[in-house]
Short mmCIF file of C-alpha atoms and ligand atoms in Angstrom, two decimals:
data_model
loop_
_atom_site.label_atom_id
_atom_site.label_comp_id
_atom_site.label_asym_id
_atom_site.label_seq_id
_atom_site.Cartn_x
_atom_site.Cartn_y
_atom_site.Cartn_z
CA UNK H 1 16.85 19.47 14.57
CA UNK H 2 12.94 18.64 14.25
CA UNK H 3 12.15 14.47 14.35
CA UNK H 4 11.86 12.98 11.03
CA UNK H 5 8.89 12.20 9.26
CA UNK H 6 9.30 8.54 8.89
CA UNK H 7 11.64 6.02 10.19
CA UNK H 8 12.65 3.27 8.23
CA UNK H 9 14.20 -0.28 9.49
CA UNK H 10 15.08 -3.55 8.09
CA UNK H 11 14.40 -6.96 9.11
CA UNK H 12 15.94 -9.94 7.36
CA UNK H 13 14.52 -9.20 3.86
CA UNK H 14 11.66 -6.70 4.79
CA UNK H 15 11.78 -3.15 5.09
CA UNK H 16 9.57 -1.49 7.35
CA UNK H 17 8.50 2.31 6.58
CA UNK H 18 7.07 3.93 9.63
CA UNK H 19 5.34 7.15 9.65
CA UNK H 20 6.17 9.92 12.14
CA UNK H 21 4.16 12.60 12.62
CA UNK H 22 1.95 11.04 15.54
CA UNK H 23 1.05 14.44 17.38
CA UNK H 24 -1.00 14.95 14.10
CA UNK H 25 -2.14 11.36 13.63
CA UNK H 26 0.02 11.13 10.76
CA UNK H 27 -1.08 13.81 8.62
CA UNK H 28 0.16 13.44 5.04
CA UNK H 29 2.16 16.72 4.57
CA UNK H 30 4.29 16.67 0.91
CA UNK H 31 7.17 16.66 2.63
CA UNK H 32 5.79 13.64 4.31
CA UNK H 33 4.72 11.41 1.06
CA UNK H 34 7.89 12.97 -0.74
CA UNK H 35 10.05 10.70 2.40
CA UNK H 36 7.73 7.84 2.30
CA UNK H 37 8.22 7.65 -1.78
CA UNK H 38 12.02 7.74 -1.41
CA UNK H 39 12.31 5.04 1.17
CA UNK H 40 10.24 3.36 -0.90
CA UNK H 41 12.01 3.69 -3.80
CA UNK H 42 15.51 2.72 -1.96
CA UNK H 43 13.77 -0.55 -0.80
CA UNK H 44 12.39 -1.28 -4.27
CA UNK H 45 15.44 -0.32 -5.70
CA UNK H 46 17.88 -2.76 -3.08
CA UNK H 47 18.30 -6.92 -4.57
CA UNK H 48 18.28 -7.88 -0.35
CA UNK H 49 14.43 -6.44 -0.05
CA UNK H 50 11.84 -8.96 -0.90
CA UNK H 51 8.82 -7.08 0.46
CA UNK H 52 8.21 -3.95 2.30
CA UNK H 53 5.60 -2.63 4.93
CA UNK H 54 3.87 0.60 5.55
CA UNK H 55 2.52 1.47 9.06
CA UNK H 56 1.52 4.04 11.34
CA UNK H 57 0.64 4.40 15.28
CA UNK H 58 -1.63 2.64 17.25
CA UNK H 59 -4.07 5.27 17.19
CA UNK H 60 -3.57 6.29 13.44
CA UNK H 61 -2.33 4.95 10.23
CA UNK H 62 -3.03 8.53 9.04
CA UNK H 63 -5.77 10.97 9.02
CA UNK H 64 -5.80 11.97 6.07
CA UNK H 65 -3.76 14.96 4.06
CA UNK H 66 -2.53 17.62 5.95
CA UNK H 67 -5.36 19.77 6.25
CA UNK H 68 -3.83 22.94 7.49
CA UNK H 69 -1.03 22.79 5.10
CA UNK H 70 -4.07 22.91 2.08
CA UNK H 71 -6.44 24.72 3.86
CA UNK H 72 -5.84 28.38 2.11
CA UNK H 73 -4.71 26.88 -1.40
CA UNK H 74 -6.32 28.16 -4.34
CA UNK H 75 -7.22 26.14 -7.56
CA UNK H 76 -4.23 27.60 -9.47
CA UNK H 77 -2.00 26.64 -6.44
CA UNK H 78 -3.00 22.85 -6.15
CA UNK H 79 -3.22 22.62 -10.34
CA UNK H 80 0.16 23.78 -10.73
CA UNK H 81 2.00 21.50 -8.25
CA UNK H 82 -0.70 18.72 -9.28
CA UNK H 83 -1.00 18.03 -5.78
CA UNK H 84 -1.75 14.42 -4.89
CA UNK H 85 -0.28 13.74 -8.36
CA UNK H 86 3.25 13.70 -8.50
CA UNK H 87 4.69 12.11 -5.47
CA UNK H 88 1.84 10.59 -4.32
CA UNK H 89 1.30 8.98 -7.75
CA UNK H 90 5.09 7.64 -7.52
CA UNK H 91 3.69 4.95 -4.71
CA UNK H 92 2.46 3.23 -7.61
CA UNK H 93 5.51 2.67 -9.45
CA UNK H 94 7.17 0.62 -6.29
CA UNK H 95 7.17 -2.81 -7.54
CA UNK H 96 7.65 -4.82 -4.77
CA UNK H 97 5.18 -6.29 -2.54
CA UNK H 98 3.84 -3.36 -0.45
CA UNK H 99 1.95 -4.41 2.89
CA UNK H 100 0.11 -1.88 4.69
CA UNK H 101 -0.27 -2.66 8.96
CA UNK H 102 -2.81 -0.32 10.23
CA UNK H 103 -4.17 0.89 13.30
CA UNK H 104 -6.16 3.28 14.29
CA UNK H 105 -7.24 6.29 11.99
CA UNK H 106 -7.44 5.67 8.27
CA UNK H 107 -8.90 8.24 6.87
CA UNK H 108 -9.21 10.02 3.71
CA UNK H 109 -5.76 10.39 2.23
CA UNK H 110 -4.78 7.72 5.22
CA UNK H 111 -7.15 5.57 3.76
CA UNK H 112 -6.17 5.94 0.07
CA UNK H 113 -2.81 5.07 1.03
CA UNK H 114 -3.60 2.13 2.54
CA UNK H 115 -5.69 1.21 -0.42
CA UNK H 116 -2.39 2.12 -2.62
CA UNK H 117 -0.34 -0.59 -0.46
CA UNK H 118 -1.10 -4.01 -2.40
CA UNK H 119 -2.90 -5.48 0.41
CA UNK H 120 -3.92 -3.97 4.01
CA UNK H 121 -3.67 -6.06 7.48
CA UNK H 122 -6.00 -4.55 9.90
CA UNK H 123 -5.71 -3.88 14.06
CA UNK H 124 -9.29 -4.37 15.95
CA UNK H 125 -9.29 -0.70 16.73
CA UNK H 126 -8.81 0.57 12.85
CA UNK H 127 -11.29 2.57 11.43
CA UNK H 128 -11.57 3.48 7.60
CA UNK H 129 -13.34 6.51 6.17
CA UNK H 130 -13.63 9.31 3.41
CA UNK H 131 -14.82 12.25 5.22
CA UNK H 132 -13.29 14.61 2.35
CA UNK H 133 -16.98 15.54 2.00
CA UNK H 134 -17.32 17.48 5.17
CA UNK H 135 -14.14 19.24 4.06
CA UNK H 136 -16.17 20.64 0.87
CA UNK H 137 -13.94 18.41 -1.02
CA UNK H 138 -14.19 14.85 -2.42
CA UNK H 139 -10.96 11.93 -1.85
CA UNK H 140 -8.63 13.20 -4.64
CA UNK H 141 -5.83 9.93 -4.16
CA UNK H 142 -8.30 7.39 -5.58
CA UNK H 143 -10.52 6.74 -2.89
CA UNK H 144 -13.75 7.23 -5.40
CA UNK H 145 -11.94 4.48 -8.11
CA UNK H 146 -10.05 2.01 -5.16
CA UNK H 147 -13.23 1.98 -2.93
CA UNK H 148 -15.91 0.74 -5.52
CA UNK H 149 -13.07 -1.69 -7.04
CA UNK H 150 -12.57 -2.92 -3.42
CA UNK H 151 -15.96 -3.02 -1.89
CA UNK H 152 -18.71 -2.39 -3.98
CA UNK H 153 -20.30 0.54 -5.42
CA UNK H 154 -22.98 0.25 -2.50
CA UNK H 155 -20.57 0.51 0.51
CA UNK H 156 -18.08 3.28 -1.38
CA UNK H 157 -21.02 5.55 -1.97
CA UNK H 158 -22.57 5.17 1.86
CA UNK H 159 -18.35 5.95 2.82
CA UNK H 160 -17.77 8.92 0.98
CA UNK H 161 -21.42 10.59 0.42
CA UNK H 162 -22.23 10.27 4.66
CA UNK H 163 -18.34 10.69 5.85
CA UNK H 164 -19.39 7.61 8.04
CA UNK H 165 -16.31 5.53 9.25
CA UNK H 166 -16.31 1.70 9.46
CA UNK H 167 -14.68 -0.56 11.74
CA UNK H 168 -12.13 -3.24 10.95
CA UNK H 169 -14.61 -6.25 11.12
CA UNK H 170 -16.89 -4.35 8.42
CA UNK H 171 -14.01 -2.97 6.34
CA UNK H 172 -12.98 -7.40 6.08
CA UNK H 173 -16.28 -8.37 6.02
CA UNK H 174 -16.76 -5.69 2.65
CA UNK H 175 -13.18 -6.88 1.12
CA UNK H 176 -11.43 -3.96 1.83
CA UNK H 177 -8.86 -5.93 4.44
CA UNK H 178 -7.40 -8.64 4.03
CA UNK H 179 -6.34 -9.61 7.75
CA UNK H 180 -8.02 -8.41 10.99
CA UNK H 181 -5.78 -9.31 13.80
CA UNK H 182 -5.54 -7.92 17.88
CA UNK H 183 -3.94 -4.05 17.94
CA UNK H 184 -1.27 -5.09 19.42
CA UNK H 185 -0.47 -7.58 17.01
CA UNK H 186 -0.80 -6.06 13.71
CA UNK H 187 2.81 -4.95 13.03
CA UNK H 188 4.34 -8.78 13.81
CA UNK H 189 1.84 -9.85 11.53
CA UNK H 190 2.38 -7.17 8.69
CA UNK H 191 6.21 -8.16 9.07
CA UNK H 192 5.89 -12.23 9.52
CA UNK H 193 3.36 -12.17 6.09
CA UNK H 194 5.84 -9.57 4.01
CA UNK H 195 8.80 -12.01 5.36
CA UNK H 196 7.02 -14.99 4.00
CA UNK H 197 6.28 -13.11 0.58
CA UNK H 198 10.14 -11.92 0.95
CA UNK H 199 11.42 -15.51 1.06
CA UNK H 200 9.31 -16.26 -2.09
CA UNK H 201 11.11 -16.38 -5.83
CA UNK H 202 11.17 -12.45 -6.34
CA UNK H 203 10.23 -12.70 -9.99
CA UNK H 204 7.31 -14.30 -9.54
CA UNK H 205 6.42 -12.48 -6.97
CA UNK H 206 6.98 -9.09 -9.15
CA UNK H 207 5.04 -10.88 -11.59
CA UNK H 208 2.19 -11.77 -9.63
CA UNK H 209 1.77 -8.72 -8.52
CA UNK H 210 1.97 -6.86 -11.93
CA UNK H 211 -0.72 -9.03 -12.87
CA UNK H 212 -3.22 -8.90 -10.23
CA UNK H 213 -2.84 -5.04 -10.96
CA UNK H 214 -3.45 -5.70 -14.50
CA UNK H 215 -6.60 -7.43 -13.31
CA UNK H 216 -7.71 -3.52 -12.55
CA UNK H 217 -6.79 -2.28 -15.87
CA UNK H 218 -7.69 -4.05 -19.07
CA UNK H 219 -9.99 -5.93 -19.92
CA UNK H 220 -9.92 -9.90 -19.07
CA UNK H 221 -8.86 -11.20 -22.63
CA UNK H 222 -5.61 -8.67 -21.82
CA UNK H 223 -5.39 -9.39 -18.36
CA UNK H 224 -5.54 -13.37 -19.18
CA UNK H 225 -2.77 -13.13 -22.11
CA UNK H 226 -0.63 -10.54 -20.16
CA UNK H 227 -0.88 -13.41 -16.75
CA UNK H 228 0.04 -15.83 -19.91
CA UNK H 229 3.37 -14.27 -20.95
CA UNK H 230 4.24 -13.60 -17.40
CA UNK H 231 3.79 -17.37 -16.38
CA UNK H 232 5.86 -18.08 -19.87
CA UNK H 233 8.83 -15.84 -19.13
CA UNK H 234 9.41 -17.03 -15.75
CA UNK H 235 10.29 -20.47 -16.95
CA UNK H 236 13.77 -18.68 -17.91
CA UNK H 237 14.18 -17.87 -14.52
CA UNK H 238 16.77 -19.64 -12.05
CA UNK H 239 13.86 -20.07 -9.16
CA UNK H 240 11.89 -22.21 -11.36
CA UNK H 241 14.13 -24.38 -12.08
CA UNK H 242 15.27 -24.75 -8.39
CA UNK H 243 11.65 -24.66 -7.32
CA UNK H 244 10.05 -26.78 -9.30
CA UNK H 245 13.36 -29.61 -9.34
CA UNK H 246 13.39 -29.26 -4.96
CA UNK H 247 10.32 -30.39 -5.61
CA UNK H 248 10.43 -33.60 -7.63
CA UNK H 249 13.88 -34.07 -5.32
CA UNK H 250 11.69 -33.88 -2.10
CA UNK H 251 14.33 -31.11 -0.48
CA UNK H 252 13.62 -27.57 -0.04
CA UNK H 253 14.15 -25.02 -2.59
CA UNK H 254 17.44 -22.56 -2.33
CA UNK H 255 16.39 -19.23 -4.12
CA UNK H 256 18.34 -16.55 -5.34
CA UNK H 257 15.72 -14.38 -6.58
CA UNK H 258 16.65 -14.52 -9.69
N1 CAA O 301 -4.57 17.29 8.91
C1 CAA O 301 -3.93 18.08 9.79
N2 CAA O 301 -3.97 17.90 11.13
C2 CAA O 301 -4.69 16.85 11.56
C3 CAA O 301 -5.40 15.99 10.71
C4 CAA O 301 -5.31 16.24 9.31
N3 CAA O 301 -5.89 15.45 8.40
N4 CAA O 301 -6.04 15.06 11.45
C5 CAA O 301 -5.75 15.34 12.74
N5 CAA O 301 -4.93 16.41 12.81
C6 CAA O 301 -4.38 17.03 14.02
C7 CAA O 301 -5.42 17.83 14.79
O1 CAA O 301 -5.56 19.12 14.23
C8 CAA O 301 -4.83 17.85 16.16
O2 CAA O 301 -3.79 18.79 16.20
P1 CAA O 301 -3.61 19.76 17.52
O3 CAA O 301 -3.29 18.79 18.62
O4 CAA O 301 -2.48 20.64 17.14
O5 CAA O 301 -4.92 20.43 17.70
C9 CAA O 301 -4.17 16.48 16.28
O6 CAA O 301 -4.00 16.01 14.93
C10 CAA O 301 -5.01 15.46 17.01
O7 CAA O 301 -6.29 15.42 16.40
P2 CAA O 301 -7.67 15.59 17.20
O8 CAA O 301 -7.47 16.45 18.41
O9 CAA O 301 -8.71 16.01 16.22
O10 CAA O 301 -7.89 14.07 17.68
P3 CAA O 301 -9.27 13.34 18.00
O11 CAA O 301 -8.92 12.03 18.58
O12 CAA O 301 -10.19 14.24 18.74
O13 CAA O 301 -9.96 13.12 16.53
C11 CAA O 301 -9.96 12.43 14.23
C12 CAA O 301 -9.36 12.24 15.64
C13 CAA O 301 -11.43 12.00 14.21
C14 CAA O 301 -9.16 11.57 13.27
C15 CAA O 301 -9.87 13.94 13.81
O14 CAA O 301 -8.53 14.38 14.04
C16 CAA O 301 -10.22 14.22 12.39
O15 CAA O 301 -11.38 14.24 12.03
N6 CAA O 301 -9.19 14.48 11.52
C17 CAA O 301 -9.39 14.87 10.15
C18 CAA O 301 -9.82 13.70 9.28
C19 CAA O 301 -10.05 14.15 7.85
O16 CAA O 301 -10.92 14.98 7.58
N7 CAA O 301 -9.29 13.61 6.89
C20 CAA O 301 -9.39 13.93 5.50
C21 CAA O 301 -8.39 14.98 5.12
S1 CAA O 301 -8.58 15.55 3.44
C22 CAA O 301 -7.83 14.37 2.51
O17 CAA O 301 -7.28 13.41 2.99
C23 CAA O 301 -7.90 14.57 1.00
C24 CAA O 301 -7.46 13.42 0.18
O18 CAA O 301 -8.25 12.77 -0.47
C25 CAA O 301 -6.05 13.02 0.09
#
């Protein structure tokens, strides 16, 4: 039987997705982002999962889609399966926390889906980049909307027009990562934040996350009523009450993520 293309683990209330197809650094097959999307899904879907990571190898996150899978494609062949569309687009429905921990290689498609995670904690050795270009193709899983949004119109056009890759100090520095930490460390960190977020009230969290991604979507009038109702309806929420009374009672909170 051949290896699988992730592996998936849980730890405490974290689930870890790991991807698995390391002699290709990680190239993102269909079959590959069809397995990531249903772990995924199975974590977002289970009440003991607060948060959930994303991560690669040490010498790539991912490289990108998998370029000899697309290579001989035609238009009518990548329109019909809307390729990069339908399970790739799925990512976006998880609605849990979604870290991603990345070394190494992030490139093109590697890179997008580190963009997709909600935030992205960062090795020394990673290196970001949208070489699509010298591929006679341009990023087609948001990498021309997520870069610009996350760095700057500036920095995404230098990325994607020149194919040049930055480093992890430069990707920070530019706001595209939130964490830098040593290589070695970047998984233990990925998993200590997403088990800090995981042992936060889960509706709030849901809803803080919903709303930052509103943030991206409507305009600020929306984005500042839709924060609004969100703050409103979690005062009918058990983890306010606890929160806010283990508080005023100097004790620490017991949530039940509800
Ligand atoms: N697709 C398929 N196979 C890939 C791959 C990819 N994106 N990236 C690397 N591989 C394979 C290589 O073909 C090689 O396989 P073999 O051992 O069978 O020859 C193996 O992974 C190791 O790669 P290299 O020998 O090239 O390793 P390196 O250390 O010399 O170079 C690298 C590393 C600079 C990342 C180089 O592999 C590279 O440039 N990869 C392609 C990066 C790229 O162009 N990504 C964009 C893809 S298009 C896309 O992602 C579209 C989108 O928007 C979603």
């Amino acid at each position: 039987m051949s290896e699988p293309m992730i592996k998936t683990e849980i730890q405490g209330r974290v689930g870890l997705v790991t991807l698995n197809r390391a002699k290709v650094l990680n190239a993102l097959s269909n079959e590959l982002i069809d397995e990531v999307a249903q772990a995924m899904r199975d974590f977002d879907a289970n009440d003991d999962i607060g948060a959930i990571v994303l991560t690669g190898s040490e010498k790539a996150f991912a490289a990108g889609a998998d370029i000899a899978a697309m290579k001989d494609w035609s238009y009518a062949d990548v329109y019909k399966q809307d390729y990069l569309g339908h399970n790739w687009e799925s990512l976006r429905r998880i609605r849990k926390p979604v870290i991603a921990a990345v070394s190494g290689f992030a490139l093109g498609g590697g890179c997008e889906l580190a963009m997709q995670c909600d935030f992205i904690i960062a090795g020394e050795n990673a290196k970001f980049g949208q070489p699509e270009i010298k591929l006679g193709i341009i990023p087609g899983y948001g990498g021309t909307q997520r870069l610009p949004r996350a760095m700057g119109k500036a920095k995404a056009m230098d990325m994607i027009l020149t194919a040049r890759m930055i480093g992890a100090q430069e990707a920070e520095q530019a706001g595209l990562v939130a964490r830098v930490v040593p290589t070695e460390k970047v998984l233990e960190e990925a998993m200590a934040a997403a088990a800090v977020i995981a042992s936060m009230p889960l509706p709030a969290v849901m809803m803080a996350k919903e709303s930052i991604n509103r943030a991206y979507e409507s305009p600020l009038n929306e984005g500042l009523l839709f924060e609004r109702r969100n703050f409103h309806a979690l005062f009918s929420t058990h983890d306010q009450k606890e929160g806010m009374n283990a508080f005023v009672e100097k004790r620490e909170a017991k949530f039940r993520h509800e």
